[in-house]
Each structure stands twice: as structure tokens, then as C-alpha cells.
Short mmCIF file of C-alpha atoms in Angstrom, two decimals:
data_model
loop_
_atom_site.label_atom_id
_atom_site.label_comp_id
_atom_site.label_asym_id
_atom_site.label_seq_id
_atom_site.Cartn_x
_atom_site.Cartn_y
_atom_site.Cartn_z
CA MET A 1188 22.60 108.15 176.11
CA ASN A 1189 26.38 107.85 175.73
CA THR A 1190 27.76 107.02 172.29
CA PRO A 1191 30.08 103.97 172.48
CA SER A 1192 33.74 104.59 171.61
CA PHE A 1193 35.33 102.99 168.55
CA TRP A 1194 37.12 100.38 170.65
CA GLY A 1195 33.94 99.72 172.63
CA ARG A 1196 32.13 98.51 169.55
CA THR A 1197 31.85 94.92 168.45
CA VAL A 1198 34.45 93.39 166.14
CA GLY A 1199 31.93 93.48 163.32
CA ASP A 1200 31.23 97.20 163.86
CA ARG A 1201 34.97 98.02 163.88
CA ARG A 1202 35.54 96.00 160.72
CA ALA A 1203 32.72 97.88 158.96
CA THR A 1204 34.23 101.21 160.02
CA TRP A 1205 37.68 100.24 158.66
CA ASN A 1206 36.10 99.09 155.39
CA ARG A 1207 34.30 102.43 154.95
CA ALA A 1208 37.55 104.33 155.66
CA ALA A 1209 39.45 102.20 153.16
CA ALA A 1210 36.76 102.78 150.54
CA LEU A 1211 36.90 106.56 151.08
CA LEU A 1212 40.70 106.55 150.79
CA ALA A 1213 40.57 104.54 147.55
CA LEU A 1214 37.97 106.97 146.19
CA ALA A 1215 40.19 109.95 147.04
CA VAL A 1216 43.24 108.39 145.38
CA GLY A 1217 41.22 107.52 142.30
CA ALA A 1218 39.96 111.11 142.03
CA ALA A 1219 43.50 112.43 142.30
CA VAL A 1220 44.64 110.23 139.41
CA LEU A 1221 41.51 110.90 137.32
CA PHE A 1222 41.62 114.68 137.66
CA GLY A 1223 45.41 115.02 137.54
CA LEU A 1224 45.95 116.40 141.01
CA PRO A 1225 49.65 117.01 141.76
CA ALA A 1226 51.60 114.23 143.43
CA CYS A 1227 53.43 114.79 146.71
CA ASP A 1228 56.80 114.85 144.92
CA SER A 1229 56.51 116.19 141.40
CA GLY A 1230 60.23 116.73 140.96
CA GLY A 1231 59.68 119.53 138.42
CA GLN A 1232 60.52 119.31 134.70
CA ASP A 1233 62.90 116.55 133.74
CA GLU A 1234 65.80 118.25 131.98
CA GLY A 1235 68.08 115.28 131.37
CA GLU A 1236 71.46 114.62 132.95
CA PHE A 1237 75.11 114.43 131.95
CA VAL A 1238 78.49 113.62 133.47
CA ALA A 1239 81.79 114.76 131.93
CA GLU A 1240 85.44 114.96 132.87
CA VAL A 1241 87.94 117.62 131.79
CA PHE A 1242 91.58 116.62 131.23
CA GLU A 1243 94.76 118.65 130.75
CA ASN A 1244 97.73 116.58 129.56
CA GLU A 1245 95.87 113.42 130.64
CA ARG A 1246 95.38 114.82 134.14
CA ARG A 1247 91.78 115.31 135.28
CA VAL A 1248 91.19 118.91 136.29
CA ARG A 1249 87.39 119.12 136.46
CA THR A 1250 84.35 116.87 136.82
CA LEU A 1251 81.10 118.29 135.46
CA GLU A 1252 77.57 117.12 136.26
CA GLY A 1253 74.28 118.81 135.52
CA ARG A 1254 71.30 119.20 133.22
CA VAL A 1255 71.28 118.76 129.46
CA LEU A 1256 68.75 119.94 126.88
CA PHE A 1257 68.52 119.82 123.10
CA SER A 1258 66.69 121.92 120.54
CA ASP A 1259 65.91 120.93 116.95
CA ASP A 1260 66.09 124.54 115.79
CA LYS A 1261 68.14 127.02 117.84
CA ASN A 1262 68.98 129.82 115.41
CA GLY A 1263 68.78 127.34 112.54
CA ALA A 1264 70.94 124.72 114.25
CA PHE A 1265 70.42 121.46 116.08
CA THR A 1266 71.94 122.20 119.49
CA ILE A 1267 72.78 120.19 122.60
CA GLU A 1268 73.48 122.27 125.71
CA LEU A 1269 75.08 120.80 128.84
CA VAL A 1270 75.02 123.04 131.91
CA PRO A 1271 77.00 122.10 135.04
CA ARG A 1272 75.18 122.45 138.35
CA SER A 1273 78.06 124.61 139.55
CA ALA A 1274 77.73 127.03 136.63
CA ARG A 1275 77.54 130.73 137.47
CA ALA A 1276 75.14 132.74 135.36
CA ASP A 1277 77.69 135.51 134.75
CA LEU A 1278 80.25 133.02 133.38
CA ASN A 1279 77.86 131.10 131.11
CA GLU A 1280 79.75 127.89 131.85
CA GLY A 1281 78.70 124.89 129.79
CA VAL A 1282 79.40 122.47 126.95
CA PHE A 1283 77.78 122.92 123.54
CA ILE A 1284 77.47 120.58 120.54
CA ALA A 1285 75.68 121.81 117.40
CA ARG A 1286 75.47 121.67 113.62
CA ALA A 1287 73.94 123.92 110.96
CA ALA A 1288 70.98 121.63 110.24
CA THR A 1289 67.66 121.26 112.02
CA ALA A 1290 67.23 117.54 111.29
CA ARG A 1291 67.58 115.45 114.43
CA PRO A 1292 70.62 113.17 114.11
CA ALA A 1293 70.06 109.43 113.78
CA PRO A 1294 71.96 106.99 115.99
CA ASP A 1295 75.48 107.04 114.53
CA ARG A 1296 79.00 108.42 115.01
CA TYR A 1297 79.66 112.02 113.98
CA ASP A 1298 83.01 113.78 113.66
CA LEU A 1299 83.53 117.13 115.38
CA ALA A 1300 85.13 120.05 113.57
CA LEU A 1301 85.94 123.71 114.06
CA PRO A 1302 83.43 126.30 112.79
CA GLU A 1303 84.51 127.89 109.51
CA ASN A 1304 83.93 131.53 108.63
CA ASP A 1305 81.88 131.97 111.81
CA ALA A 1306 79.50 129.20 110.75
CA LEU A 1307 78.78 125.76 112.13
CA PRO A 1308 79.47 122.70 109.96
CA GLU A 1309 76.46 121.02 108.36
CA ARG A 1310 77.46 117.36 108.09
CA ARG A 1311 79.74 117.26 111.11
CA PHE A 1312 79.18 118.91 114.50
CA GLY A 1313 80.88 121.81 116.18
CA GLY A 1314 81.82 121.56 119.83
CA ALA A 1315 82.56 124.28 122.38
CA ALA A 1316 83.11 124.46 126.12
CA ARG A 1317 83.14 127.52 128.34
CA LEU A 1318 84.84 126.42 131.56
CA ASN A 1319 85.58 128.13 134.85
CA PHE A 1320 89.01 127.59 136.43
CA GLY A 1321 88.60 129.99 139.34
CA ASN A 1322 86.88 133.33 139.89
CA PRO A 1323 86.85 135.17 137.54
CA LEU A 1324 88.95 132.92 135.32
CA SER A 1325 87.00 131.29 132.50
CA ALA A 1326 88.00 130.26 129.02
CA LEU A 1327 86.22 129.26 125.82
CA TYR A 1328 87.44 126.18 123.96
CA TYR A 1329 86.49 124.95 120.48
CA ALA A 1330 86.73 121.32 119.36
CA ARG A 1331 89.53 120.74 116.92
CA SER A 1332 88.81 117.04 116.66
CA GLY A 1333 86.69 114.42 118.34
CA ARG A 1334 83.47 112.48 118.02
CA LEU A 1335 79.83 112.60 119.03
CA THR A 1336 78.13 109.21 119.27
CA VAL A 1337 74.34 109.30 119.26
CA GLU A 1338 73.14 106.07 120.86
CA SER A 1339 69.35 106.51 120.92
CA VAL A 1340 66.77 109.05 119.75
CA SER A 1341 63.05 109.47 120.49
CA ASP A 1342 60.53 112.30 120.26
CA ASP A 1343 61.76 113.95 123.45
CA ARG A 1344 65.02 112.18 124.33
CA LEU A 1345 68.50 111.89 122.88
CA SER A 1346 71.36 110.01 124.53
CA GLY A 1347 74.98 109.42 123.66
CA THR A 1348 78.63 110.14 124.38
CA PHE A 1349 81.20 112.68 123.25
CA ARG A 1350 84.95 113.06 123.28
CA PHE A 1351 86.86 115.98 121.88
CA ARG A 1352 89.88 118.24 122.29
CA ARG A 1353 89.66 121.98 122.33
CA THR A 1354 92.04 124.90 121.90
CA ARG A 1355 91.24 127.99 123.88
CA GLY A 1356 89.53 130.61 121.75
CA GLU A 1357 89.47 133.46 124.26
CA ARG A 1358 92.64 134.25 126.20
CA THR A 1359 92.12 135.07 129.85
CA PRO A 1360 94.61 136.00 132.59
CA GLY A 1361 95.53 133.57 135.32
CA GLY A 1362 96.83 130.55 133.42
CA ALA A 1363 93.78 128.61 132.24
CA PRO A 1364 94.86 125.45 130.36
CA PHE A 1365 95.74 126.16 126.74
CA SER A 1366 94.22 122.87 125.58
CA VAL A 1367 91.82 120.46 127.27
CA GLU A 1368 89.97 117.28 126.45
CA VAL A 1369 86.38 116.73 127.59
CA VAL A 1370 84.85 113.26 127.75
CA GLY A 1371 81.26 112.62 128.78
CA HIS A 1372 77.93 110.88 128.39
CA PHE A 1373 74.43 112.35 128.45
CA GLU A 1374 70.71 111.78 128.18
CA ALA A 1375 69.16 115.00 126.93
CA GLU A 1376 65.57 116.23 127.15
CA ARG A 1377 63.99 118.13 124.24
CA ALA A 1378 63.28 121.80 124.99
CA ASP A 1379 61.89 124.84 123.22
CA ALA A 1380 64.55 126.90 121.46
CA GLU A 1381 64.17 129.85 123.84
CA ASN A 1382 65.21 127.62 126.74
CA VAL A 1383 68.51 126.58 125.13
CA ARG A 1384 71.55 128.82 124.75
CA GLY A 1385 73.07 129.07 121.30
CA PHE A 1386 76.54 127.93 120.27
CA PRO A 1387 78.96 130.47 121.83
CA GLY A 1388 80.95 132.92 119.76
CA LEU A 1389 78.86 132.67 116.59
#
């Protein structure tokens, strides 16, 4: 006896078959959610994002975009690390904002200042930027003045803006700008201290 094909069945039989298939699909999706099976697009760990622009004499010379993390206690300091997507590991390119206190800053405006006696300030923040201006030309800048504005804080997020000038701390051949200004905004993700680089040069 030949078994009738799906399309040879009655409308009622086909509807019952579709209903059973839909029920099985719903059961499978429910099991995936219940038991935490991975989604099709997990996207990996969310590391936060930032955008910044680098100016020399009011002329934009670089645009930086990438990931941003913060640690409540990196070598005894609250540290925000911004790493451009274009950063080369051997150049350690990035922007750093930190202070010698482990308390997470509340939403407010904070002045930026130079480190003193190889130590970060406690009430204000120190700022540094290691920037690449062509292989192998890179330079390290420290904030002489500026401001960090913390706009919002939660258990695992910190967002805000920053604006500060820097004077090059390490001379390199090839004519890197002597002084630059970096302006940016960020939404940082909290990370373990071992996953955040410390403030450079200290």
C-alpha cells in the first residue's frame, strides 16, 4: 500500500502536520533559552566603545575608534583604557585616564593634571596618550590640562567625555607633533585588572 504524499493529504491532515511542526519548533526554542544554548550571533564580550579626534594646532590629524575598558583597581588606581582598533601591539597605542584611588568616580566633572613625582593624582585624574604617526613613529603625551566628565555610572558601565592637551613625554625621530589635543566620548565596560593596561610611564 502506497503512503500518500504530504500534498496528497486532506487539508485537515496538512494542518495537523504543520501544527505538530510548529509545536516542535517552539519546544526547541524554549529549550535553547531555558538551558542557555548559544545564540547564532553571540558577538563576543562587550568591551565598550569610544570615538576620539586628535588635533594639532586646531587641525585634525587622527580619528580614533575602538574598545574601552575600565578597572576599579589597576595597580591601586582607577583606570580607563581606550584602545584604537588600528593599534599595533608593539606600539601600545591608546589613551589612558587614571587616578590614584580605587573608588569609582561619581557623575561629575574632574580636572586633569600631570603626574607628580612619578605618581598619579588622587583627587584629579591623569591623562596620557600613546599615538602612532607612522611606522615606527609613536609618541607618548601627558595631559597638562583638561577635563574628564563622567555622565553615568553603573555596576559594569561608565560613560562620559574627555578633553585635554598633552605635551610629548618621549621624543621620537620623524617629527611627531610636539603638542596635541584629544577630544572624545566613551561608554566603557568594567573589566578585571589583568585585562587593562596600566597608566604608561609610571
